[in-house]
Coordinates of C-alpha atoms and ligand atoms in Angstrom, one line a residue:
M1 CA 93.9 106.6 82.2
T2 CA 93.3 106.1 86.0
S3 CA 92.9 102.4 86.7
R4 CA 89.8 101.3 88.6
N5 CA 92.2 100.2 91.4
Q6 CA 93.5 103.7 91.7
A7 CA 90.1 105.3 91.6
L8 CA 88.8 102.8 94.3
F9 CA 91.9 103.4 96.4
D10 CA 91.4 107.2 96.2
A11 CA 87.8 106.8 97.3
A12 CA 88.6 104.2 100.0
Q13 CA 91.2 106.5 101.6
R14 CA 88.6 109.3 101.9
R15 CA 86.4 107.1 104.2
I16 CA 88.6 104.2 105.6
P17 CA 91.8 104.8 107.5
G18 CA 94.6 104.0 105.0
G19 CA 91.9 102.9 102.5
V20 CA 91.8 99.4 104.1
N21 CA 90.1 97.5 106.8
S22 CA 93.4 95.8 107.9
P23 CA 96.7 97.7 107.7
V24 CA 98.8 95.1 105.9
R25 CA 96.6 95.3 102.9
A26 CA 97.6 99.0 102.3
F27 CA 100.9 98.2 100.6
R28 CA 102.7 100.7 102.9
S29 CA 105.6 98.3 103.3
V30 CA 106.1 97.7 99.6
G31 CA 104.7 100.9 98.2
G32 CA 102.3 101.3 95.3
I33 CA 98.5 100.9 94.8
P34 CA 96.9 97.7 96.2
P35 CA 94.9 95.8 93.5
F36 CA 91.2 95.7 94.6
L37 CA 90.3 92.1 94.0
R38 CA 86.8 91.2 92.8
E39 CA 86.9 87.5 92.1
G40 CA 88.9 84.4 92.9
R41 CA 88.7 80.9 91.4
G42 CA 91.1 78.1 92.4
A43 CA 94.7 79.5 92.5
H44 CA 93.8 82.7 90.6
V45 CA 92.3 86.1 91.5
W46 CA 91.2 89.0 89.3
D47 CA 91.4 92.7 90.2
E48 CA 88.9 95.4 89.3
D49 CA 90.9 96.1 86.1
G50 CA 90.4 92.5 85.0
K51 CA 94.1 91.6 85.6
R52 CA 94.7 88.0 86.7
Y53 CA 97.1 86.9 89.3
T54 CA 98.3 83.6 90.6
D55 CA 97.6 84.1 94.3
Y56 CA 100.2 83.2 97.0
V57 CA 98.4 85.0 99.8
G58 CA 95.1 83.1 99.8
S59 CA 93.5 85.7 102.1
W60 CA 96.5 85.3 104.5
G61 CA 96.1 81.5 104.8
P62 CA 92.4 80.5 104.9
L63 CA 92.0 79.5 101.2
I64 CA 93.9 76.3 101.5
L65 CA 91.5 74.6 99.0
G66 CA 91.8 77.6 96.6
H67 CA 89.3 80.3 95.9
A68 CA 85.5 79.5 95.5
H69 CA 85.9 75.8 96.0
P70 CA 82.5 74.4 94.7
N71 CA 82.0 72.3 97.9
V72 CA 82.6 75.3 100.2
I73 CA 80.4 77.6 98.2
R74 CA 77.6 75.1 98.1
A75 CA 77.8 74.6 101.9
V76 CA 77.6 78.3 102.4
Q77 CA 74.7 78.7 100.0
D78 CA 72.7 75.8 101.4
T79 CA 73.2 76.9 105.0
A80 CA 72.5 80.6 104.3
A81 CA 69.3 79.7 102.6
R82 CA 68.0 78.4 106.0
G83 CA 68.9 81.6 107.8
L84 CA 72.2 83.5 108.5
S85 CA 72.3 83.5 112.3
F86 CA 70.3 82.6 115.4
G87 CA 72.3 83.4 118.5
T88 CA 71.4 79.9 119.7
P89 CA 73.3 76.6 119.7
T90 CA 73.2 74.9 116.4
A91 CA 74.0 71.3 115.3
L92 CA 76.8 72.6 113.0
E93 CA 78.8 74.0 116.0
V94 CA 78.6 70.6 117.7
E95 CA 79.9 68.9 114.5
M96 CA 82.8 71.4 114.3
A97 CA 83.7 71.0 118.0
E98 CA 83.7 67.2 117.7
R99 CA 85.7 67.4 114.4
L100 CA 88.4 69.7 115.9
C101 CA 88.7 67.6 119.1
A102 CA 89.0 64.4 117.0
L103 CA 91.7 65.9 114.8
L104 CA 93.9 67.7 117.4
P105 CA 95.4 65.6 120.2
C106 CA 95.5 68.4 122.8
M107 CA 91.9 69.5 122.4
E108 CA 89.4 68.0 124.9
M109 CA 87.1 71.1 124.7
V110 CA 86.9 74.0 122.3
R111 CA 85.1 77.4 122.1
L112 CA 84.4 78.9 118.7
V113 CA 85.0 82.7 118.1
S114 CA 85.0 85.0 115.0
S115 CA 88.7 85.9 114.7
G116 CA 92.2 84.9 115.7
T117 CA 92.4 88.0 117.8
E118 CA 89.4 86.8 119.8
A119 CA 90.9 83.3 120.1
T120 CA 94.3 84.4 121.5
M121 CA 92.8 87.2 123.7
S122 CA 90.4 84.6 125.2
A123 CA 93.1 82.0 125.7
I124 CA 95.3 84.5 127.6
R125 CA 92.4 85.6 129.8
L126 CA 91.6 81.9 130.5
A127 CA 95.3 81.2 131.4
R128 CA 95.3 84.2 133.7
G129 CA 92.0 83.3 135.3
A130 CA 92.9 79.6 135.8
S131 CA 96.4 80.3 137.2
G132 CA 95.7 83.4 139.2
R133 CA 98.8 84.9 137.7
D134 CA 99.2 88.0 135.4
L135 CA 102.5 87.7 133.5
L136 CA 102.4 86.8 129.8
I137 CA 105.5 85.7 127.9
K138 CA 105.6 86.3 124.1
F139 CA 108.3 86.6 121.5
E140 CA 109.3 89.6 119.4
G141 CA 108.2 89.2 115.8
C142 CA 105.3 86.9 116.7
Y143 CA 101.9 88.3 116.0
H144 CA 98.8 87.0 117.8
G145 CA 96.2 89.6 116.8
H146 CA 95.6 93.0 118.1
S147 CA 94.3 92.7 121.7
D148 CA 96.0 95.1 124.1
S149 CA 98.3 92.7 125.9
L150 CA 99.8 91.4 122.7
L151 CA 100.6 94.8 121.1
V152 CA 103.8 95.0 123.1
K153 CA 107.4 94.6 122.3
A154 CA 110.6 94.7 124.3
G155 CA 112.4 98.0 124.8
S156 CA 115.7 96.4 124.0
G157 CA 117.4 93.1 124.8
L158 CA 116.1 90.2 126.8
L159 CA 114.0 90.1 130.0
T160 CA 112.8 93.6 129.2
F161 CA 109.3 94.3 130.4
G162 CA 106.9 95.3 127.7
H163 CA 106.4 98.7 126.3
P164 CA 103.3 99.4 124.2
S165 CA 104.1 99.1 120.5
S166 CA 100.7 100.6 119.6
G167 CA 98.9 103.8 120.7
G168 CA 96.1 103.2 123.2
V169 CA 97.8 100.5 125.2
P170 CA 98.3 101.6 128.8
D171 CA 101.8 101.1 130.3
D172 CA 100.0 99.5 133.2
L173 CA 98.8 96.7 131.0
A174 CA 101.9 96.4 128.8
R175 CA 104.1 95.8 131.9
H176 CA 102.4 92.4 132.3
T177 CA 103.8 91.2 129.0
L178 CA 107.4 90.0 128.9
V179 CA 108.9 90.0 125.3
L180 CA 111.7 87.6 124.6
D181 CA 113.7 86.5 121.5
Y182 CA 112.2 83.7 119.4
N183 CA 114.4 80.6 119.2
D184 CA 116.5 81.9 122.2
T185 CA 116.1 78.9 124.6
E186 CA 118.7 80.3 127.1
G187 CA 116.8 83.6 127.3
L188 CA 113.6 81.7 127.9
E189 CA 115.3 79.7 130.7
R190 CA 116.6 83.0 132.3
A191 CA 113.1 84.5 132.1
F192 CA 111.6 81.6 134.0
A193 CA 114.5 81.6 136.5
E194 CA 113.6 85.2 137.3
H195 CA 109.8 85.2 137.1
A196 CA 108.5 81.6 137.2
D197 CA 106.0 82.1 140.0
R198 CA 104.4 85.1 138.1
V199 CA 104.1 83.5 134.6
A200 CA 100.4 82.9 133.7
A201 CA 101.1 81.9 130.1
L202 CA 103.6 81.6 127.3
I203 CA 102.1 82.2 123.9
V204 CA 104.1 81.2 120.8
E205 CA 103.6 80.7 117.1
P206 CA 105.1 77.2 116.8
V207 CA 106.2 78.1 113.3
A208 CA 106.5 81.9 113.2
G209 CA 104.7 83.4 110.1
N210 CA 104.4 87.1 111.0
M211 CA 108.0 88.1 110.8
N212 CA 108.2 86.2 107.5
L213 CA 108.5 82.4 108.1
V214 CA 110.9 81.5 111.0
A215 CA 111.0 77.8 111.9
P216 CA 111.6 76.7 115.5
R217 CA 115.2 75.6 116.3
P218 CA 115.4 72.0 117.5
G219 CA 114.6 72.0 121.3
F220 CA 113.1 75.5 121.5
L221 CA 109.4 74.4 121.6
Q222 CA 110.2 71.5 123.9
A223 CA 112.0 73.8 126.3
A224 CA 109.0 76.1 126.3
C225 CA 106.7 73.1 127.1
D226 CA 109.0 71.8 129.8
L227 CA 109.4 75.2 131.5
C228 CA 105.7 75.8 131.5
T229 CA 104.9 72.4 132.9
R230 CA 107.6 72.7 135.6
H231 CA 106.4 76.1 136.7
G232 CA 102.6 75.8 136.4
A233 CA 102.4 78.2 133.4
V234 CA 99.9 77.6 130.6
L235 CA 101.6 76.9 127.2
I236 CA 99.5 78.4 124.4
F237 CA 100.3 77.4 120.8
D238 CA 98.9 80.1 118.5
E239 CA 98.1 78.0 115.5
V240 CA 95.8 80.5 113.8
M241 CA 98.2 80.3 110.8
T242 CA 99.8 76.9 111.2
G243 CA 96.7 75.0 112.2
F244 CA 95.9 72.5 109.3
R245 CA 98.4 74.6 107.2
V246 CA 101.7 72.8 108.1
G247 CA 100.1 69.4 108.4
P248 CA 97.0 67.4 109.3
R249 CA 97.6 67.9 113.0
G250 CA 99.1 71.4 112.7
A251 CA 102.4 72.2 114.3
Q252 CA 101.6 70.3 117.5
G253 CA 101.4 67.2 115.3
L254 CA 104.5 68.1 113.3
Y255 CA 106.7 68.6 116.4
G256 CA 104.9 66.1 118.7
I257 CA 104.4 68.7 121.4
E258 CA 101.0 69.1 123.1
P259 CA 100.3 72.6 124.4
D260 CA 97.8 73.3 127.2
L261 CA 95.8 75.6 125.0
L262 CA 95.6 76.0 121.2
T263 CA 94.2 78.7 119.1
L264 CA 93.0 78.3 115.5
G265 CA 91.6 80.4 112.8
K266 CA 92.0 81.0 109.0
V267 CA 91.8 77.4 107.5
I268 CA 89.0 76.3 110.0
G269 CA 86.8 79.0 108.5
G270 CA 87.9 78.4 104.8
G271 CA 87.6 82.2 104.2
M272 CA 84.7 82.9 106.6
P273 CA 85.0 84.2 110.1
V274 CA 85.7 81.2 112.3
A275 CA 88.4 80.9 114.9
A276 CA 88.7 78.8 118.1
F277 CA 90.6 78.3 121.3
G278 CA 90.6 75.0 123.2
G279 CA 92.6 72.5 125.1
R280 CA 92.6 70.6 128.4
R281 CA 89.1 70.1 129.9
E282 CA 90.1 71.2 133.4
L283 CA 91.3 74.5 131.9
M284 CA 88.3 75.0 129.5
E285 CA 85.9 74.4 132.4
H286 CA 87.0 77.8 133.8
I287 CA 85.1 79.4 130.9
A288 CA 81.7 80.9 131.4
P289 CA 79.0 79.8 131.9
L290 CA 80.8 76.9 133.7
G291 CA 83.5 79.0 135.3
A292 CA 84.5 82.6 136.2
V293 CA 86.4 83.5 133.0
Y294 CA 83.9 85.4 130.8
Q295 CA 84.0 85.1 127.1
A296 CA 81.2 85.7 124.5
G297 CA 80.3 86.7 121.0
T298 CA 77.1 87.4 119.0
L299 CA 78.3 85.6 115.9
S300 CA 80.5 83.0 117.6
G301 CA 80.0 79.7 115.8
N302 CA 77.9 81.3 113.1
P303 CA 76.3 78.5 111.1
V304 CA 77.1 79.8 107.7
A305 CA 80.7 80.4 108.6
V306 CA 81.0 77.0 110.3
A307 CA 79.5 75.3 107.2
A308 CA 82.4 76.8 105.2
G309 CA 84.9 75.6 107.7
L310 CA 83.5 72.1 107.8
A311 CA 83.5 71.9 104.0
T312 CA 87.2 73.0 104.1
L313 CA 88.1 70.4 106.8
D314 CA 86.4 67.8 104.5
G315 CA 88.7 68.9 101.7
I316 CA 91.9 68.7 103.6
S317 CA 91.0 65.3 104.9
A318 CA 91.3 63.8 101.4
P319 CA 93.9 61.1 101.1
G320 CA 97.3 62.5 100.1
F321 CA 96.2 66.1 100.5
Y322 CA 99.2 67.3 102.6
E323 CA 101.7 65.3 100.6
A324 CA 100.5 67.0 97.4
L325 CA 100.4 70.5 99.1
E326 CA 103.9 70.1 100.5
K327 CA 105.2 68.9 97.1
R328 CA 103.7 71.9 95.3
T329 CA 105.1 74.3 97.9
R330 CA 108.5 72.7 97.8
Q331 CA 108.5 72.9 94.0
L332 CA 108.1 76.7 94.3
V333 CA 110.7 77.1 97.0
D334 CA 113.3 74.8 95.4
G335 CA 112.8 76.5 92.0
L336 CA 113.3 80.0 93.4
N337 CA 116.4 78.9 95.3
E338 CA 117.9 77.3 92.2
S339 CA 117.1 80.2 89.9
A340 CA 118.5 82.9 92.3
K341 CA 121.6 80.8 92.8
R342 CA 122.1 80.4 89.1
H343 CA 121.9 84.2 88.6
G344 CA 124.0 85.0 91.7
I345 CA 121.2 86.7 93.6
R346 CA 121.6 86.8 97.5
F347 CA 118.3 85.0 98.2
S348 CA 117.0 82.1 100.2
A349 CA 113.6 80.4 100.6
Q350 CA 112.1 77.7 102.8
S351 CA 108.7 76.0 103.4
V352 CA 106.9 74.1 106.1
G353 CA 103.9 72.2 104.8
G354 CA 101.8 74.6 102.7
M355 CA 103.5 77.9 103.9
F356 CA 106.7 79.4 102.8
G357 CA 109.2 82.2 103.4
L358 CA 111.3 84.2 100.9
Y359 CA 114.3 86.2 102.0
F360 CA 116.8 88.4 100.3
A361 CA 119.6 87.1 102.4
E362 CA 122.3 84.4 102.2
H363 CA 120.5 82.0 104.6
C364 CA 117.0 81.6 105.9
P365 CA 116.7 83.6 109.1
E366 CA 116.3 81.9 112.5
S367 CA 115.6 85.0 114.6
Y368 CA 113.8 88.3 114.5
A369 CA 117.2 90.1 114.3
E370 CA 118.2 88.0 111.3
V371 CA 114.9 88.7 109.6
M372 CA 115.5 92.4 110.2
S373 CA 118.9 92.1 108.4
C374 CA 117.3 90.8 105.2
D375 CA 117.3 93.2 102.2
K376 CA 113.8 94.6 102.4
E377 CA 114.3 96.9 99.4
A378 CA 115.4 93.9 97.3
F379 CA 112.2 92.1 98.4
N380 CA 110.1 95.1 97.4
R381 CA 111.6 95.2 93.9
F382 CA 111.0 91.5 93.5
F383 CA 107.4 91.9 94.8
H384 CA 106.4 94.5 92.3
A385 CA 108.1 92.8 89.4
M386 CA 106.2 89.6 90.2
L387 CA 102.9 91.5 90.8
D388 CA 103.3 93.2 87.4
A389 CA 103.9 89.8 85.8
G390 CA 100.7 88.5 87.5
H391 CA 102.0 86.6 90.5
Y392 CA 100.7 88.0 93.8
F393 CA 103.0 87.5 96.8
A394 CA 102.3 88.8 100.3
P395 CA 102.9 92.6 100.2
S396 CA 105.5 92.7 102.9
A397 CA 109.0 91.3 103.5
Y398 CA 107.7 90.3 106.9
E399 CA 104.9 87.9 105.9
A400 CA 104.8 84.3 105.0
G401 CA 103.2 83.0 101.8
F402 CA 100.8 80.2 101.1
V403 CA 100.1 77.6 98.4
S404 CA 96.7 76.0 97.9
A405 CA 95.6 72.6 96.7
A406 CA 94.4 74.4 93.6
H407 CA 97.9 75.5 92.5
E408 CA 98.8 73.3 89.5
E409 CA 102.3 72.4 88.6
S410 CA 101.9 74.7 85.6
D411 CA 101.0 77.6 87.9
I412 CA 104.2 77.1 89.9
A413 CA 106.2 76.7 86.6
A414 CA 104.8 80.0 85.3
T415 CA 105.7 81.8 88.6
L416 CA 109.2 80.3 88.4
A417 CA 109.7 81.4 84.8
A418 CA 108.7 85.0 85.8
A419 CA 111.0 84.9 88.8
D420 CA 113.9 83.6 86.6
A421 CA 113.4 86.4 84.1
Y422 CA 113.5 88.9 87.0
F423 CA 116.5 87.4 88.7
S424 CA 118.4 87.4 85.3
K425 CA 118.1 91.2 85.2
A426 CA 118.1 92.0 88.9
R427 CA 120.8 94.0 90.6
R428 CA 123.3 91.8 92.3
Ligands
KE4_501 P1 92.8 87.7 113.0 O1 92.3 88.5 114.2 O2 93.4 88.6 111.9 O3 91.8 86.7 112.5 O4 94.0 86.7 113.5 C1 95.1 87.3 114.2 C2 96.3 86.3 114.2 C3 96.6 85.6 115.3 N1 97.6 84.7 115.3 C4 98.4 84.5 114.2 C5 99.5 83.5 114.2 C6 98.1 85.3 113.0 O5 98.8 85.1 111.9 C7 97.0 86.2 113.0 C8 96.7 87.0 111.8 N2 97.6 87.0 110.7 C9 97.7 88.2 109.8 C10 98.6 87.9 108.7 N3 100.0 87.8 109.1 C11 96.3 88.5 109.3 C12 96.3 89.5 108.2 C13 95.8 90.9 108.6 O6 96.2 91.3 109.8 O7 95.1 91.5 107.9

């Protein structure tokens, strides 16, 4: 009997490219049919066939309180009942701006947008406009959304000018993006030695989460900060994923480094489309209508979305929130490492705050090249065994995973039991 997931996927593929509205949802990397989810409550989601999963994706990070948190839903319902959008300033946007600037040391001013892509695209345009320079430095394996300047990767080796890694990106634009190796401080120093006076901005995920989780080596972020300061380049921390995920002050709080600009998304919308870019006042005052750098959006700061974000920020401000989240995430990671070791499986896992990485490799990778050497097929077998058992991990060996405040100790224990059963039978 064809499952409803299959029937829906067949129908979706007839009208939507790949059957999805965002490529990573299509299961192309892991194979198989993506479950079409219809409901979520707390740590659990249900697909259209009624199957329940413990969810470790959480809509790719936003659902840090868990699905359908009563306070978030009530905030959305109450705000929506007064109208969905006005295209005018609203009090809720002022409250969100004041909240973000109070929580994040580097933020003196902030502009709300509707996606992480818009946030990073706008921050890069601002850095170029404010500095009068064009060159952007990014790191291979870091993803900052799908604006043209960011869909670029090195041809090969260091100091290679960008080549488009997506159709539709003109060479003429890609050549303004220099792609380096994450965690390679020497390569970064060489790049600045050669191009310092041309660098408008350096954008980095302070904890990389889009090539699986790769933590910054000691000194890497500080070197980026020092080089940008010394050469008048704008340091952009892309905290769309890490913001309020790795700690109450994001990665900038965790590592004690203040970027010039910061981008946010995911958690600050709580599942609704809210993202932001912000930072030093003298930079942000270049943004229209104050300055010459244009940036706009019909639904930017949408009150219903912002209400969801504010309710989420209320939730993560509860005393002990991050200690509990970190403890729960570590319970998962430590349990998986212990189980894999006991069964002789080549596997490692690590966590930073409420996000984690799983790797079929001896050690946790510290670079893009090391991530690429992990056993992707072994991950895919693990992924499907766990999905069949009702535990939904990110459908790619190159994505981070997320735990929510709604995950109980019993949920983690059930996931660990399923993983142990899998490891006991898995190919060595
Ligand atoms: P969005 O445009 O998808 O809201 O944000 C782009 C973005 C920017 N910066 C970072 C660090 C990000 O992780 C993202 C988006 N992350 C992916 C998951 N790896 C979103 C999932 C998807 O593309 O469907």
